[in-house]
Coordinates of C-alpha atoms and ligand atoms in Angstrom, one line a residue:
M1 CA 0.0 0.0 0.0
I2 CA 1.4 3.4 -1.0
E3 CA 0.7 5.8 1.9
G4 CA 2.8 8.8 0.8
I5 CA 4.2 9.5 -2.6
Q6 CA 7.7 9.5 -1.1
S7 CA 7.6 5.8 -0.3
L8 CA 7.8 5.0 -4.0
R9 CA 11.5 5.5 -3.8
H10 CA 11.8 2.6 -1.4
L11 CA 9.5 0.3 -3.3
K12 CA 10.9 -3.2 -3.9
Q13 CA 10.7 -4.9 -7.2
D14 CA 8.1 -7.7 -7.5
S15 CA 9.7 -10.4 -9.7
S16 CA 6.4 -12.1 -10.2
W17 CA 5.6 -9.3 -12.6
S18 CA 8.9 -9.2 -14.6
F19 CA 8.2 -12.2 -16.8
S20 CA 12.0 -12.3 -17.5
N21 CA 11.8 -16.1 -17.9
L22 CA 9.7 -15.8 -21.0
S23 CA 11.3 -16.1 -24.5
K24 CA 10.4 -13.7 -27.3
K25 CA 8.4 -16.6 -28.9
E26 CA 6.3 -16.9 -25.7
T27 CA 5.6 -13.2 -25.5
N28 CA 4.7 -13.2 -29.2
Y29 CA 2.4 -16.2 -29.0
A30 CA -0.9 -16.4 -30.9
S31 CA -1.5 -13.2 -32.9
H32 CA 0.8 -11.1 -30.7
G33 CA 3.7 -11.2 -33.2
Y34 CA 1.8 -10.0 -36.3
H35 CA 3.4 -6.6 -36.3
K36 CA 6.2 -4.7 -34.6
Y37 CA 5.0 -2.0 -32.3
P38 CA 7.0 0.2 -29.9
A39 CA 6.5 -0.4 -26.1
K40 CA 3.8 -3.1 -26.5
F41 CA 2.7 -5.0 -23.5
I42 CA 3.8 -8.4 -22.5
P43 CA 0.6 -10.4 -23.0
Q44 CA 1.2 -12.4 -19.9
L45 CA 1.2 -9.2 -17.8
V46 CA -2.1 -8.2 -19.2
S47 CA -3.5 -11.7 -18.6
K48 CA -2.4 -11.6 -15.0
L49 CA -4.1 -8.2 -14.4
L50 CA -7.3 -9.5 -16.1
L51 CA -7.4 -12.6 -13.9
E52 CA -6.7 -10.5 -10.8
Y53 CA -9.1 -7.6 -11.4
S54 CA -11.9 -8.8 -13.6
K55 CA -14.2 -11.7 -14.2
K56 CA -15.6 -13.4 -17.3
N57 CA -18.0 -11.3 -19.4
D58 CA -16.7 -8.0 -17.8
T59 CA -15.9 -5.1 -20.1
V60 CA -12.2 -4.1 -20.3
L61 CA -10.9 -0.9 -21.9
D62 CA -7.5 0.0 -23.2
C63 CA -7.8 3.7 -24.0
F64 CA -4.2 3.8 -25.4
G65 CA -4.8 0.5 -27.3
G66 CA -1.7 0.4 -29.4
C67 CA -1.4 -2.9 -31.3
G68 CA -4.2 -4.5 -29.3
T69 CA -2.5 -6.6 -26.7
T70 CA -5.2 -5.9 -24.1
L71 CA -8.0 -6.6 -26.6
V72 CA -6.5 -10.0 -27.7
E73 CA -5.8 -11.1 -24.1
S74 CA -9.4 -10.0 -23.1
K75 CA -10.8 -12.2 -25.8
I76 CA -8.6 -15.2 -24.8
N77 CA -9.8 -14.7 -21.2
E78 CA -13.4 -14.3 -22.3
R79 CA -13.9 -10.7 -21.4
N80 CA -15.5 -8.0 -23.6
S81 CA -13.1 -5.3 -24.6
I82 CA -12.7 -1.9 -26.2
A83 CA -9.5 -0.6 -27.7
L84 CA -9.1 3.1 -28.6
D85 CA -6.2 4.8 -30.3
V86 CA -5.6 7.9 -32.3
N87 CA -3.2 6.0 -34.5
H88 CA -4.8 4.4 -37.6
A89 CA -1.8 2.0 -38.0
A90 CA -2.5 0.7 -34.5
L91 CA -6.2 0.2 -35.4
L92 CA -5.3 -1.7 -38.5
I93 CA -3.0 -4.0 -36.6
T94 CA -5.5 -4.5 -33.8
K95 CA -8.2 -5.4 -36.3
A96 CA -6.0 -8.1 -37.8
K97 CA -4.9 -9.5 -34.5
K98 CA -8.4 -9.7 -33.1
T99 CA -9.7 -12.2 -35.6
A100 CA -8.7 -15.8 -35.8
I101 CA -9.3 -17.2 -39.3
N102 CA -10.1 -20.8 -40.1
P103 CA -6.6 -22.1 -41.0
N104 CA -7.8 -24.0 -44.1
T105 CA -9.6 -20.9 -45.4
L106 CA -6.5 -18.9 -44.9
L107 CA -4.2 -21.4 -46.6
N108 CA -6.4 -21.5 -49.6
Q109 CA -6.5 -17.7 -49.9
N110 CA -2.7 -17.5 -49.3
N111 CA -2.1 -19.9 -52.2
L112 CA -4.2 -17.7 -54.5
L113 CA -2.5 -14.6 -53.4
I114 CA 1.1 -16.0 -53.6
N115 CA 0.2 -17.3 -57.1
Q116 CA -0.9 -13.8 -58.1
L117 CA 2.2 -12.2 -56.6
S118 CA 4.5 -14.7 -58.5
K119 CA 3.1 -13.4 -61.8
L120 CA 3.2 -9.8 -60.8
K121 CA 4.2 -7.3 -63.5
I122 CA 4.9 -3.7 -63.0
K123 CA 2.3 -1.9 -65.1
K124 CA 3.0 1.7 -64.3
N125 CA 5.6 3.9 -62.7
H126 CA 3.6 4.4 -59.5
Y127 CA 6.6 6.2 -58.0
L128 CA 5.9 9.3 -60.1
K129 CA 2.7 9.9 -58.1
A130 CA 4.1 8.8 -54.7
H131 CA 3.7 11.1 -51.7
P132 CA 6.9 13.1 -51.3
R133 CA 7.5 11.6 -47.9
L134 CA 7.2 8.1 -49.3
K135 CA 9.7 9.0 -52.1
Y136 CA 12.1 10.0 -49.3
W137 CA 11.8 6.5 -47.8
F138 CA 11.5 4.2 -50.8
K139 CA 13.7 3.5 -53.8
E140 CA 11.7 3.7 -57.1
K141 CA 12.0 0.0 -57.9
Q142 CA 10.9 -1.3 -54.5
Y143 CA 8.1 1.3 -54.4
N144 CA 6.7 0.1 -57.7
V145 CA 6.7 -3.6 -56.7
L146 CA 5.1 -2.8 -53.4
M147 CA 2.4 -0.7 -55.0
E148 CA 1.5 -3.6 -57.4
M149 CA 1.4 -6.0 -54.4
F150 CA -0.8 -3.6 -52.5
L151 CA -3.3 -3.3 -55.4
I152 CA -3.5 -7.1 -55.4
V153 CA -4.0 -7.2 -51.6
K154 CA -6.7 -4.5 -51.8
K155 CA -8.7 -6.7 -54.2
V156 CA -9.1 -9.5 -51.7
K157 CA -12.9 -9.6 -51.2
E158 CA -13.4 -11.0 -47.8
K159 CA -12.7 -8.2 -45.3
R160 CA -11.0 -10.2 -42.5
L161 CA -8.7 -11.8 -45.0
R162 CA -7.9 -8.5 -46.6
I163 CA -7.1 -6.9 -43.2
F164 CA -4.8 -9.9 -42.3
Y165 CA -2.8 -9.3 -45.6
E166 CA -2.9 -5.5 -45.1
C167 CA -1.3 -6.0 -41.6
C168 CA 1.3 -8.3 -43.2
F169 CA 2.0 -5.7 -45.8
S170 CA 2.3 -2.9 -43.3
D171 CA 4.8 -4.9 -41.3
I172 CA 7.2 -5.3 -44.2
L173 CA 7.2 -1.7 -45.3
K174 CA 10.1 -0.7 -43.1
N175 CA 12.3 -3.5 -44.2
C176 CA 11.5 -2.8 -47.8
S177 CA 12.4 0.9 -47.4
I178 CA 15.7 2.6 -46.6
W179 CA 14.6 3.1 -42.9
Y180 CA 17.6 2.3 -40.8
S181 CA 16.4 -0.9 -39.2
K182 CA 18.5 -0.7 -36.0
S183 CA 17.1 2.7 -35.2
I184 CA 13.9 3.3 -33.2
K185 CA 13.9 6.8 -34.7
P186 CA 13.2 7.6 -38.3
M187 CA 16.7 7.5 -40.0
R188 CA 17.7 6.7 -43.5
D189 CA 20.2 4.1 -44.4
I190 CA 21.3 4.7 -48.0
S191 CA 23.5 1.6 -48.0
K192 CA 20.7 -0.8 -47.0
P193 CA 20.4 -3.8 -49.3
D194 CA 17.3 -3.9 -51.5
Y195 CA 15.2 -6.6 -49.9
N196 CA 12.8 -8.3 -52.3
P197 CA 9.2 -7.2 -51.2
I198 CA 7.6 -10.4 -52.5
E199 CA 10.0 -12.6 -50.5
M200 CA 9.6 -10.4 -47.4
F201 CA 5.8 -10.6 -47.7
T202 CA 5.7 -14.3 -48.2
Q203 CA 8.1 -14.9 -45.3
H204 CA 6.0 -12.8 -42.9
L205 CA 2.8 -14.2 -44.3
N206 CA 4.0 -17.8 -43.4
F207 CA 4.9 -16.6 -39.9
M208 CA 1.5 -14.9 -39.4
T209 CA -0.3 -18.0 -40.8
S210 CA 1.3 -20.2 -38.2
Q211 CA 0.5 -17.7 -35.5
N212 CA -3.1 -17.6 -36.7
K213 CA -3.3 -21.4 -36.4
E214 CA -2.2 -21.2 -32.8
Y215 CA -4.6 -18.4 -32.0
Y216 CA -7.5 -20.2 -33.7
R217 CA -6.8 -23.3 -31.7
I218 CA -6.7 -21.3 -28.4
L219 CA -10.0 -19.6 -29.2
K220 CA -11.7 -22.8 -30.2
D221 CA -11.8 -24.0 -26.6
K222 CA -13.2 -20.7 -25.3
N223 CA -16.8 -19.7 -24.7
L224 CA -17.0 -16.6 -26.8
K225 CA -20.7 -16.5 -27.1
G226 CA -21.8 -12.9 -26.7
I227 CA -18.2 -11.7 -26.1
T228 CA -17.5 -8.5 -28.1
S229 CA -14.1 -6.8 -29.0
S230 CA -14.5 -3.3 -30.3
I231 CA -11.8 -1.2 -31.9
R232 CA -12.4 2.5 -32.4
E233 CA -10.5 5.6 -33.3
G234 CA -10.6 7.6 -30.1
D235 CA -8.9 10.0 -27.9
A236 CA -8.2 8.8 -24.3
R237 CA -8.9 12.3 -23.0
K238 CA -12.5 12.2 -24.4
T239 CA -13.5 8.7 -25.2
G240 CA -17.2 9.2 -25.9
L241 CA -17.9 6.1 -23.8
H242 CA -20.9 6.0 -21.3
S243 CA -20.3 7.0 -17.7
D244 CA -20.0 4.1 -15.2
S245 CA -19.8 1.5 -18.0
I246 CA -16.3 -0.1 -17.7
D247 CA -15.3 -2.8 -15.3
L248 CA -11.5 -2.6 -15.8
I249 CA -9.0 -0.4 -17.6
I250 CA -5.6 -1.8 -18.5
T251 CA -3.5 0.8 -20.3
S252 CA -0.1 2.4 -20.8
P253 CA 0.0 6.0 -21.9
P254 CA 2.8 7.1 -24.3
Y255 CA 6.0 7.9 -22.5
A256 CA 6.6 11.6 -22.7
I257 CA 9.1 12.6 -25.4
S258 CA 10.1 9.0 -26.0
Y259 CA 8.4 7.7 -29.1
E260 CA 6.8 9.8 -31.7
Y261 CA 4.2 7.2 -32.7
A262 CA 3.0 9.1 -35.7
D263 CA 6.6 9.4 -37.1
L264 CA 7.3 5.8 -36.4
H265 CA 4.2 4.7 -38.3
Q266 CA 4.5 7.2 -41.1
L267 CA 5.1 4.5 -43.8
T268 CA 1.8 2.8 -43.0
L269 CA -0.1 6.0 -42.3
L270 CA 1.0 7.5 -45.7
W271 CA 0.9 4.3 -47.7
F272 CA -2.7 3.4 -46.6
K273 CA -3.6 7.1 -47.0
F274 CA -4.7 7.3 -43.4
T275 CA -3.3 10.7 -43.6
E276 CA -1.8 13.0 -46.2
N277 CA -0.6 15.5 -43.6
M278 CA 1.7 14.2 -40.9
N279 CA 1.9 17.5 -39.0
S280 CA -1.9 17.6 -38.3
T281 CA -1.9 13.9 -37.5
K282 CA 0.8 14.4 -34.9
Q283 CA -1.3 16.9 -33.0
K284 CA -3.7 14.2 -31.9
F285 CA -1.1 12.3 -30.0
I286 CA -0.2 13.0 -26.4
G287 CA 3.4 12.9 -25.2
T288 CA 4.8 14.2 -28.5
A289 CA 7.0 17.2 -29.3
S290 CA 4.5 18.8 -31.6
G291 CA 1.4 20.8 -30.7
Q292 CA 1.0 24.1 -28.9
E293 CA 3.7 24.8 -26.5
H294 CA 2.7 26.6 -23.4
F295 CA 3.0 26.0 -19.7
S296 CA -0.1 24.5 -18.3
E297 CA -1.5 25.7 -15.0
E298 CA -3.6 22.5 -14.6
I299 CA -0.8 20.4 -13.1
T300 CA 0.1 19.1 -9.7
F301 CA 2.6 20.3 -7.1
L302 CA 5.3 17.6 -8.1
A303 CA 4.6 18.2 -11.8
K304 CA 5.2 21.9 -11.4
K305 CA 8.5 21.1 -9.6
I306 CA 9.7 18.9 -12.4
V307 CA 8.7 21.4 -15.1
S308 CA 10.4 24.2 -13.2
K309 CA 13.7 22.2 -13.0
L310 CA 13.4 21.3 -16.6
S311 CA 12.8 24.8 -17.8
K312 CA 16.3 25.7 -16.6
K313 CA 17.8 23.1 -19.0
D314 CA 15.4 23.3 -21.9
K315 CA 12.3 25.6 -21.9
S316 CA 10.7 23.9 -24.9
L317 CA 11.0 20.5 -23.4
A318 CA 9.6 21.8 -20.1
K319 CA 6.5 23.1 -21.9
Q320 CA 6.1 19.7 -23.6
I321 CA 6.3 17.9 -20.3
S322 CA 3.9 20.4 -18.7
R323 CA 1.4 19.7 -21.5
Y324 CA 1.9 16.0 -21.1
Y325 CA 1.1 16.1 -17.4
S326 CA -2.0 18.2 -18.1
D327 CA -3.1 15.7 -20.8
L328 CA -2.5 12.8 -18.4
G329 CA -4.8 14.7 -15.8
L330 CA -7.6 14.8 -18.4
V331 CA -7.1 11.1 -19.2
Y332 CA -7.4 10.1 -15.5
Q333 CA -10.5 12.2 -15.1
E334 CA -12.0 10.6 -18.1
M335 CA -11.1 7.1 -16.8
R336 CA -12.8 7.9 -13.5
R337 CA -16.0 9.0 -15.3
I338 CA -16.3 5.9 -17.4
L339 CA -15.3 3.3 -14.8
K340 CA -18.0 1.7 -12.6
K341 CA -17.9 2.6 -8.9
G342 CA -15.4 0.3 -7.0
K343 CA -13.7 -0.8 -10.3
R344 CA -10.0 -0.3 -11.2
A345 CA -7.6 1.2 -13.6
C346 CA -4.2 -0.5 -14.0
I347 CA -1.8 2.1 -15.5
I348 CA 1.6 0.9 -16.6
L349 CA 4.3 3.5 -17.0
G350 CA 7.9 4.4 -16.3
D351 CA 10.0 7.3 -15.3
T352 CA 12.8 8.9 -17.1
E353 CA 15.6 11.5 -16.9
Y354 CA 16.8 14.4 -18.9
K355 CA 20.1 16.2 -18.2
K356 CA 19.9 14.9 -14.6
V357 CA 16.4 16.0 -14.0
K358 CA 14.2 13.1 -12.9
I359 CA 11.0 13.0 -14.8
K360 CA 8.8 11.2 -12.3
N361 CA 5.8 10.2 -14.4
T362 CA 4.7 7.5 -11.9
E363 CA 4.6 9.8 -8.9
V364 CA 3.0 12.6 -10.9
S365 CA 0.4 10.1 -12.1
I366 CA -0.3 9.0 -8.5
E367 CA -1.0 12.7 -7.6
L368 CA -3.1 13.2 -10.7
L369 CA -5.1 10.0 -10.0
R370 CA -5.8 11.0 -6.4
N371 CA -6.8 14.5 -7.5
S372 CA -9.3 12.8 -9.9
G373 CA -10.9 10.9 -7.2
F374 CA -9.1 7.5 -7.3
E375 CA -7.8 5.6 -4.4
V376 CA -4.3 4.4 -5.3
E377 CA -4.4 0.9 -3.9
Q378 CA -1.1 -0.5 -5.0
V379 CA 2.0 0.3 -7.0
I380 CA 4.0 -2.6 -8.4
K381 CA 7.6 -2.2 -9.5
R382 CA 8.7 -4.5 -12.2
K383 CA 12.0 -4.9 -13.9
L384 CA 12.0 -4.3 -17.6
S385 CA 13.3 -6.9 -20.0
S386 CA 15.6 -5.4 -22.6
K387 CA 14.3 -8.1 -24.9
T388 CA 11.0 -6.3 -25.2
F389 CA 11.9 -2.7 -24.4
T390 CA 15.0 -0.7 -25.0
P391 CA 16.2 0.8 -21.7
Y392 CA 18.4 3.3 -23.5
R393 CA 18.0 7.0 -24.1
D394 CA 20.0 9.3 -26.4
Q395 CA 21.2 12.8 -25.7
E396 CA 17.8 14.3 -26.4
G397 CA 16.0 12.0 -24.1
K398 CA 14.5 9.9 -26.9
F399 CA 14.5 6.1 -26.9
T400 CA 17.4 4.7 -28.8
N401 CA 18.8 1.2 -29.1
S402 CA 22.0 0.0 -27.5
S403 CA 24.0 -0.3 -30.7
H404 CA 23.4 3.3 -31.6
G405 CA 25.2 6.6 -30.8
Q406 CA 25.8 8.1 -27.4
K407 CA 23.2 6.7 -25.0
K408 CA 22.3 6.3 -21.4
K409 CA 20.5 3.4 -19.7
I410 CA 17.5 5.0 -18.1
Y411 CA 14.5 2.7 -18.2
Q412 CA 15.1 -0.3 -15.9
W413 CA 11.9 -0.2 -14.1
E414 CA 8.3 0.1 -14.9
Y415 CA 5.4 0.6 -12.5
I416 CA 1.9 -0.7 -12.5
I417 CA -0.4 1.6 -10.6
I418 CA -3.7 0.0 -9.4
A419 CA -6.2 2.8 -8.8
K420 CA -9.8 2.2 -7.6
K421 CA -12.7 4.5 -8.4
Q422 CA -14.2 5.4 -5.0
Ligands
SAM1 C1 2.6 2.8 -25.0 S1 1.6 2.7 -26.4 C2 0.5 1.5 -26.0 C3 1.0 0.1 -26.4 C4 -0.1 -1.0 -26.0 N1 -0.1 -1.2 -24.6 C5 0.3 -2.3 -26.7 O1 0.4 -3.3 -26.1 O2 0.4 -2.3 -28.0 C6 0.7 4.2 -26.3 C7 -0.3 4.4 -27.4 O3 -1.0 5.6 -27.2 C8 -1.5 6.1 -28.4 N2 -1.9 7.5 -28.2 C9 -1.2 8.6 -28.2 N3 -2.0 9.6 -27.9 C10 -3.3 9.2 -27.8 C11 -4.5 9.7 -27.5 N4 -4.7 11.1 -27.3 N5 -5.6 8.9 -27.3 C12 -5.5 7.6 -27.5 N6 -4.3 7.0 -27.9 C13 -3.3 7.8 -28.0 C14 -0.3 5.8 -29.3 O4 -0.7 5.8 -30.7 C15 0.2 4.5 -28.8 O5 -0.4 3.5 -29.6

């Protein structure tokens, strides 16, 4: 039990929540490995929270749904679920991951598709009409092949099959571009080999097909009658969901100034024409560098202290963090509104550091949650596995990976805040 915020410093790690014994294959079981996604949950962690804090047929929300880990785990555990995200790439991936397809139906359609791809001819120079940003990322030859492949995928009539292939296509885009694959940030690698898009697609399709088979087998033994999984574009600050309607929230907000989700998914966002204008798309995301920059008055005592220390090092960053905390406050108020009385929100997040200023997101969240009318019942400290999450930060405070540039190991711990609506 956390009595005072100060006691967080002395919190001991709880190894039962670290899942360090699990292999990548295990954490990517069923449909969880369909698509790369930054900072995605370990499904076993979500499942443990579901079993602890909800029962069958309850309704579970992830208002920062990402690639749909909570939604898939809710389905496997026979809970209704809702996933919201502002990122259309996330919504596409979640739609594909939600549905288990009859393995024989899938194999038949795969054969047809692979046959079509093997006969593929480049009919036009699609590159001439490409979005300038896609021209920046793709070589002409690869772009043209990818576009012909995409047109074939788009013609698949059955929606759930088409979404499955679109997800596969989206996943290979980075590999088939000159995106520097070892970097978490958008960086070009002019010397990158030209991977064959058809080979990449076929390889990933085979992997997804075997994952689907496993997922299908798991779901076959479940009682999913009446269980719903709903995926919507939505903003965690204003979900549009009914008051007192949710039994459990399991979610992880974006980590401030760490990942620029819109930038990271720009290939999918632009390719699928989810957006034409990256700048306006970025404004919808919280925890990003873009958007209006001003100091917010609506933040807590600790938040103000952090912002004031930061503004001595970097005023613009201080404004971003101030806005991030003010946004988190809105999210927690919204969570309180939509949760049923006595039900819980499980919020997973971590702290960071910039030029020796500790950015204590967890403690600020505890303050914000209490101010919103939650009782903070428990805070669990878990060790992060570098297999699933990079603990490194670069000079600007953004995530980087260990093989790249000057970096600092910051993220070692993650916290799970269990907050109850009183
Ligand atoms: C840490 S990730 C969540 C990952 C997720 N737990 C999973 O397993 O895939 C945070 C997510 O928040 C989304 N996001 C950012 N701003 C948002 C907003 N205002 N409303 C809803 N989602 C938002 C991002 O697109 C990103 O997918």
